[in-house]
mmCIF file of N, CA and C in Angstrom:
data_model
loop_
_atom_site.group_PDB
_atom_site.id
_atom_site.type_symbol
_atom_site.label_atom_id
_atom_site.label_comp_id
_atom_site.label_asym_id
_atom_site.label_seq_id
_atom_site.Cartn_x
_atom_site.Cartn_y
_atom_site.Cartn_z
ATOM 1 N N MET W 1 4.737 -23.109 -18.417
ATOM 2 C CA MET W 1 3.451 -22.521 -18.717
ATOM 3 C C MET W 1 2.883 -21.789 -17.496
ATOM 4 N N VAL W 2 2.895 -22.439 -16.337
ATOM 5 C CA VAL W 2 2.381 -21.827 -15.113
ATOM 6 C C VAL W 2 3.230 -20.613 -14.738
ATOM 7 N N ARG W 3 4.541 -20.737 -14.876
ATOM 8 C CA ARG W 3 5.439 -19.630 -14.559
ATOM 9 C C ARG W 3 5.130 -18.433 -15.458
ATOM 10 N N TYR W 4 4.912 -18.675 -16.744
ATOM 11 C CA TYR W 4 4.575 -17.608 -17.686
ATOM 12 C C TYR W 4 3.275 -16.930 -17.266
ATOM 13 N N PHE W 5 2.295 -17.727 -16.863
ATOM 14 C CA PHE W 5 1.003 -17.182 -16.436
ATOM 15 C C PHE W 5 1.178 -16.279 -15.218
ATOM 16 N N LEU W 6 1.943 -16.744 -14.232
ATOM 17 C CA LEU W 6 2.148 -15.953 -13.015
ATOM 18 C C LEU W 6 2.881 -14.648 -13.306
ATOM 19 N N VAL W 7 3.861 -14.682 -14.178
ATOM 20 C CA VAL W 7 4.570 -13.465 -14.565
ATOM 21 C C VAL W 7 3.615 -12.518 -15.280
ATOM 22 N N SER W 8 2.797 -13.033 -16.164
ATOM 23 C CA SER W 8 1.837 -12.208 -16.891
ATOM 24 C C SER W 8 0.841 -11.550 -15.960
ATOM 25 N N VAL W 9 0.324 -12.312 -15.018
ATOM 26 C CA VAL W 9 -0.641 -11.769 -14.054
ATOM 27 C C VAL W 9 0.033 -10.701 -13.201
ATOM 28 N N SER W 10 1.256 -10.935 -12.762
ATOM 29 C CA SER W 10 1.979 -9.955 -11.953
ATOM 30 C C SER W 10 2.202 -8.663 -12.721
ATOM 31 N N LEU W 11 2.605 -8.773 -13.978
ATOM 32 C CA LEU W 11 2.820 -7.583 -14.801
ATOM 33 C C LEU W 11 1.517 -6.836 -15.031
ATOM 34 N N LEU W 12 0.443 -7.547 -15.245
ATOM 35 C CA LEU W 12 -0.862 -6.927 -15.431
ATOM 36 C C LEU W 12 -1.272 -6.180 -14.165
ATOM 37 N N PHE W 13 -1.061 -6.787 -13.012
ATOM 38 C CA PHE W 13 -1.399 -6.151 -11.739
ATOM 39 C C PHE W 13 -0.594 -4.869 -11.550
ATOM 40 N N ILE W 14 0.704 -4.924 -11.780
ATOM 41 C CA ILE W 14 1.559 -3.749 -11.612
ATOM 42 C C ILE W 14 1.169 -2.659 -12.587
ATOM 43 N N THR W 15 0.875 -3.009 -13.826
ATOM 44 C CA THR W 15 0.468 -2.030 -14.828
ATOM 45 C C THR W 15 -0.843 -1.375 -14.438
ATOM 46 N N SER W 16 -1.812 -2.146 -13.971
ATOM 47 C CA SER W 16 -3.097 -1.566 -13.595
ATOM 48 C C SER W 16 -2.955 -0.683 -12.367
ATOM 49 N N CYS W 17 -2.078 -1.040 -11.442
ATOM 50 C CA CYS W 17 -1.852 -0.218 -10.257
ATOM 51 C C CYS W 17 -1.219 1.107 -10.628
ATOM 52 N N ALA W 18 -0.252 1.051 -11.523
ATOM 53 C CA ALA W 18 0.444 2.273 -11.912
ATOM 54 C C ALA W 18 -0.479 3.227 -12.653
ATOM 55 N N SER W 19 -1.467 2.705 -13.349
ATOM 56 C CA SER W 19 -2.339 3.558 -14.152
ATOM 57 C C SER W 19 -3.265 4.424 -13.306
ATOM 58 N N ASP W 20 -3.494 4.071 -12.042
ATOM 59 C CA ASP W 20 -4.355 4.907 -11.209
ATOM 60 C C ASP W 20 -3.556 5.892 -10.359
ATOM 61 N N GLY W 21 -2.241 5.914 -10.527
ATOM 62 C CA GLY W 21 -1.405 6.874 -9.833
ATOM 63 C C GLY W 21 -1.043 6.506 -8.409
ATOM 64 N N VAL W 22 -1.493 5.369 -7.943
ATOM 65 C CA VAL W 22 -1.202 4.933 -6.575
ATOM 66 C C VAL W 22 -0.039 3.943 -6.628
ATOM 67 N N ASP W 23 0.905 4.124 -5.738
ATOM 68 C CA ASP W 23 2.071 3.256 -5.680
ATOM 69 C C ASP W 23 1.630 1.792 -5.603
ATOM 70 N N PRO W 24 2.227 0.921 -6.415
ATOM 71 C CA PRO W 24 1.825 -0.498 -6.408
ATOM 72 C C PRO W 24 1.914 -1.168 -5.036
ATOM 73 N N ILE W 25 2.847 -0.754 -4.203
ATOM 74 C CA ILE W 25 2.951 -1.379 -2.882
ATOM 75 C C ILE W 25 1.721 -1.069 -2.030
ATOM 76 N N ILE W 26 1.076 0.075 -2.257
ATOM 77 C CA ILE W 26 -0.157 0.396 -1.544
ATOM 78 C C ILE W 26 -1.233 -0.603 -1.946
ATOM 79 N N HIS W 27 -1.317 -0.894 -3.248
ATOM 80 C CA HIS W 27 -2.274 -1.896 -3.720
ATOM 81 C C HIS W 27 -1.952 -3.270 -3.128
ATOM 82 N N GLN W 28 -0.667 -3.622 -3.116
ATOM 83 C CA GLN W 28 -0.258 -4.942 -2.639
ATOM 84 C C GLN W 28 -0.548 -5.124 -1.158
ATOM 85 N N LYS W 29 -0.324 -4.103 -0.368
ATOM 86 C CA LYS W 29 -0.460 -4.236 1.080
ATOM 87 C C LYS W 29 -1.854 -3.836 1.559
ATOM 88 N N CYS W 30 -2.290 -2.638 1.216
ATOM 89 C CA CYS W 30 -3.570 -2.125 1.722
ATOM 90 C C CYS W 30 -4.762 -2.746 0.988
ATOM 91 N N GLY W 31 -4.564 -2.994 -0.305
ATOM 92 C CA GLY W 31 -5.658 -3.487 -1.128
ATOM 93 C C GLY W 31 -5.996 -4.947 -0.926
ATOM 94 N N LEU W 32 -5.237 -5.651 -0.104
ATOM 95 C CA LEU W 32 -5.552 -7.055 0.146
ATOM 96 C C LEU W 32 -6.825 -7.225 0.963
ATOM 97 N N CYS W 33 -7.058 -6.299 1.890
ATOM 98 C CA CYS W 33 -8.194 -6.444 2.805
ATOM 99 C C CYS W 33 -9.349 -5.492 2.505
ATOM 100 N N HIS W 34 -9.052 -4.401 1.836
ATOM 101 C CA HIS W 34 -10.104 -3.429 1.539
ATOM 102 C C HIS W 34 -9.710 -2.613 0.320
ATOM 103 N N SER W 35 -10.635 -1.878 -0.212
ATOM 104 C CA SER W 35 -10.379 -1.017 -1.353
ATOM 105 C C SER W 35 -9.305 0.009 -1.000
ATOM 106 N N VAL W 36 -8.460 0.327 -1.961
ATOM 107 C CA VAL W 36 -7.449 1.351 -1.741
ATOM 108 C C VAL W 36 -8.125 2.689 -1.457
ATOM 109 N N LYS W 37 -9.302 2.897 -2.023
ATOM 110 C CA LYS W 37 -10.045 4.137 -1.758
ATOM 111 C C LYS W 37 -10.355 4.289 -0.275
ATOM 112 N N VAL W 38 -10.611 3.175 0.398
ATOM 113 C CA VAL W 38 -10.866 3.214 1.840
ATOM 114 C C VAL W 38 -9.612 3.695 2.565
ATOM 115 N N ALA W 39 -8.467 3.195 2.169
ATOM 116 C CA ALA W 39 -7.218 3.563 2.821
ATOM 117 C C ALA W 39 -6.869 5.034 2.599
ATOM 118 N N LEU W 40 -7.243 5.548 1.458
ATOM 119 C CA LEU W 40 -6.847 6.907 1.082
ATOM 120 C C LEU W 40 -8.004 7.881 1.126
ATOM 121 N N ASN W 41 -8.988 7.628 1.963
ATOM 122 C CA ASN W 41 -10.208 8.434 1.965
ATOM 123 C C ASN W 41 -10.056 9.804 2.605
ATOM 124 N N LYS W 42 -8.955 10.032 3.357
ATOM 125 C CA LYS W 42 -8.743 11.372 3.908
ATOM 126 C C LYS W 42 -7.272 11.594 4.216
ATOM 127 N N ASN W 43 -6.916 12.847 4.335
ATOM 128 C CA ASN W 43 -5.541 13.196 4.667
ATOM 129 C C ASN W 43 -5.354 13.099 6.171
ATOM 130 N N ARG W 44 -4.147 12.682 6.572
ATOM 131 C CA ARG W 44 -3.832 12.501 7.981
ATOM 132 C C ARG W 44 -2.440 13.056 8.262
ATOM 133 N N THR W 45 -2.171 13.337 9.513
ATOM 134 C CA THR W 45 -0.831 13.756 9.909
ATOM 135 C C THR W 45 0.099 12.550 9.860
ATOM 136 N N GLU W 46 1.399 12.803 9.931
ATOM 137 C CA GLU W 46 2.364 11.706 9.948
ATOM 138 C C GLU W 46 2.094 10.771 11.121
ATOM 139 N N ASP W 47 1.833 11.338 12.283
ATOM 140 C CA ASP W 47 1.548 10.528 13.466
ATOM 141 C C ASP W 47 0.288 9.679 13.266
ATOM 142 N N ASP W 48 -0.732 10.266 12.654
ATOM 143 C CA ASP W 48 -1.968 9.522 12.385
ATOM 144 C C ASP W 48 -1.710 8.361 11.432
ATOM 145 N N TRP W 49 -0.895 8.581 10.380
ATOM 146 C CA TRP W 49 -0.590 7.501 9.435
ATOM 147 C C TRP W 49 0.177 6.381 10.132
ATOM 148 N N LYS W 50 1.081 6.751 11.047
ATOM 149 C CA LYS W 50 1.813 5.724 11.795
ATOM 150 C C LYS W 50 0.850 4.892 12.630
ATOM 151 N N LYS W 51 -0.128 5.545 13.235
ATOM 152 C CA LYS W 51 -1.141 4.834 14.029
ATOM 153 C C LYS W 51 -1.978 3.908 13.154
ATOM 154 N N VAL W 52 -2.334 4.380 11.961
ATOM 155 C CA VAL W 52 -3.110 3.549 11.028
ATOM 156 C C VAL W 52 -2.303 2.308 10.640
ATOM 157 N N LEU W 53 -1.036 2.498 10.292
ATOM 158 C CA LEU W 53 -0.201 1.355 9.925
ATOM 159 C C LEU W 53 -0.057 0.378 11.093
ATOM 160 N N TYR W 54 0.121 0.900 12.292
ATOM 161 C CA TYR W 54 0.211 0.036 13.464
ATOM 162 C C TYR W 54 -1.083 -0.769 13.629
ATOM 163 N N ALA W 55 -2.212 -0.087 13.501
ATOM 164 C CA ALA W 55 -3.511 -0.757 13.650
ATOM 165 C C ALA W 55 -3.691 -1.848 12.598
ATOM 166 N N MET W 56 -3.229 -1.600 11.374
ATOM 167 C CA MET W 56 -3.355 -2.606 10.316
ATOM 168 C C MET W 56 -2.437 -3.797 10.594
ATOM 169 N N LYS W 57 -1.258 -3.542 11.154
ATOM 170 C CA LYS W 57 -0.355 -4.642 11.504
ATOM 171 C C LYS W 57 -0.960 -5.493 12.615
ATOM 172 N N VAL W 58 -1.617 -4.855 13.569
ATOM 173 C CA VAL W 58 -2.298 -5.599 14.637
ATOM 174 C C VAL W 58 -3.384 -6.489 14.041
ATOM 175 N N ARG W 59 -4.021 -6.014 12.974
ATOM 176 C CA ARG W 59 -5.090 -6.785 12.322
ATOM 177 C C ARG W 59 -4.564 -7.839 11.353
ATOM 178 N N GLY W 60 -3.234 -7.884 11.166
ATOM 179 C CA GLY W 60 -2.681 -8.955 10.343
ATOM 180 C C GLY W 60 -1.887 -8.528 9.126
ATOM 181 N N LEU W 61 -1.713 -7.231 8.916
ATOM 182 C CA LEU W 61 -0.920 -6.765 7.774
ATOM 183 C C LEU W 61 0.501 -7.302 7.882
ATOM 184 N N LYS W 62 0.954 -7.952 6.823
ATOM 185 C CA LYS W 62 2.320 -8.460 6.756
ATOM 186 C C LYS W 62 3.134 -7.456 5.947
ATOM 187 N N ILE W 63 4.048 -6.771 6.629
ATOM 188 C CA ILE W 63 4.841 -5.735 5.978
ATOM 189 C C ILE W 63 6.197 -5.672 6.674
ATOM 190 N N ASP W 64 7.264 -5.630 5.870
ATOM 191 C CA ASP W 64 8.584 -5.522 6.488
ATOM 192 C C ASP W 64 8.946 -4.048 6.666
ATOM 193 N N GLU W 65 10.067 -3.787 7.317
ATOM 194 C CA GLU W 65 10.456 -2.412 7.638
ATOM 195 C C GLU W 65 10.634 -1.553 6.384
ATOM 196 N N LYS W 66 11.252 -2.107 5.361
ATOM 197 C CA LYS W 66 11.488 -1.364 4.119
ATOM 198 C C LYS W 66 10.159 -1.002 3.451
ATOM 199 N N GLU W 67 9.258 -1.969 3.367
ATOM 200 C CA GLU W 67 7.948 -1.716 2.774
ATOM 201 C C GLU W 67 7.165 -0.688 3.585
ATOM 202 N N GLU W 68 7.234 -0.814 4.903
ATOM 203 C CA GLU W 68 6.515 0.120 5.765
ATOM 204 C C GLU W 68 7.026 1.544 5.571
ATOM 205 N N LYS W 69 8.332 1.682 5.423
ATOM 206 C CA LYS W 69 8.917 3.008 5.192
ATOM 207 C C LYS W 69 8.413 3.588 3.873
ATOM 208 N N ILE W 70 8.379 2.779 2.824
ATOM 209 C CA ILE W 70 7.897 3.227 1.512
ATOM 210 C C ILE W 70 6.438 3.657 1.609
ATOM 211 N N VAL W 71 5.613 2.829 2.248
ATOM 212 C CA VAL W 71 4.186 3.127 2.388
ATOM 213 C C VAL W 71 3.990 4.410 3.187
ATOM 214 N N LEU W 72 4.685 4.532 4.307
ATOM 215 C CA LEU W 72 4.534 5.707 5.155
ATOM 216 C C LEU W 72 4.964 6.982 4.415
ATOM 217 N N GLU W 73 6.088 6.919 3.729
ATOM 218 C CA GLU W 73 6.557 8.089 2.976
ATOM 219 C C GLU W 73 5.549 8.482 1.896
ATOM 220 N N TYR W 74 4.996 7.497 1.221
ATOM 221 C CA TYR W 74 3.998 7.769 0.181
ATOM 222 C C TYR W 74 2.754 8.421 0.782
ATOM 223 N N LEU W 75 2.258 7.841 1.870
ATOM 224 C CA LEU W 75 1.046 8.364 2.500
ATOM 225 C C LEU W 75 1.237 9.794 2.996
ATOM 226 N N ILE W 76 2.387 10.068 3.583
ATOM 227 C CA ILE W 76 2.671 11.411 4.083
ATOM 228 C C ILE W 76 2.792 12.398 2.918
ATOM 229 N N LYS W 77 3.479 11.987 1.869
ATOM 230 C CA LYS W 77 3.691 12.891 0.725
ATOM 231 C C LYS W 77 2.391 13.226 0.015
ATOM 232 N N TYR W 78 1.551 12.226 -0.243
ATOM 233 C CA TYR W 78 0.354 12.452 -1.062
ATOM 234 C C TYR W 78 -0.948 12.594 -0.255
ATOM 235 N N TYR W 79 -0.941 12.107 0.983
ATOM 236 C CA TYR W 79 -2.177 12.137 1.786
ATOM 237 C C TYR W 79 -1.921 12.663 3.192
ATOM 238 N N GLY W 80 -0.892 13.498 3.329
ATOM 239 C CA GLY W 80 -0.567 14.082 4.615
ATOM 240 C C GLY W 80 -1.210 15.433 4.816
ATOM 241 N N LYS W 81 -1.261 15.838 6.071
ATOM 242 C CA LYS W 81 -1.795 17.169 6.418
ATOM 243 C C LYS W 81 -0.627 18.104 6.635
#
């Protein structure tokens, strides 16, 4: 029963994330501490996005190399200068 609930909640979260056009990993990582709108409030250069990700990791963001690459590529593609 608990396992079914957790799967249902996870699917609901992924579905709601996909409906706003933002990659679910952005919601999972950036949305834990602040609104995704805060993270995506302006376009930045690739170097600026790298600095932002570094600053978030210093503040406690838990992200592995693969996830960081996905996030960085997404940010550059859709919110880059």
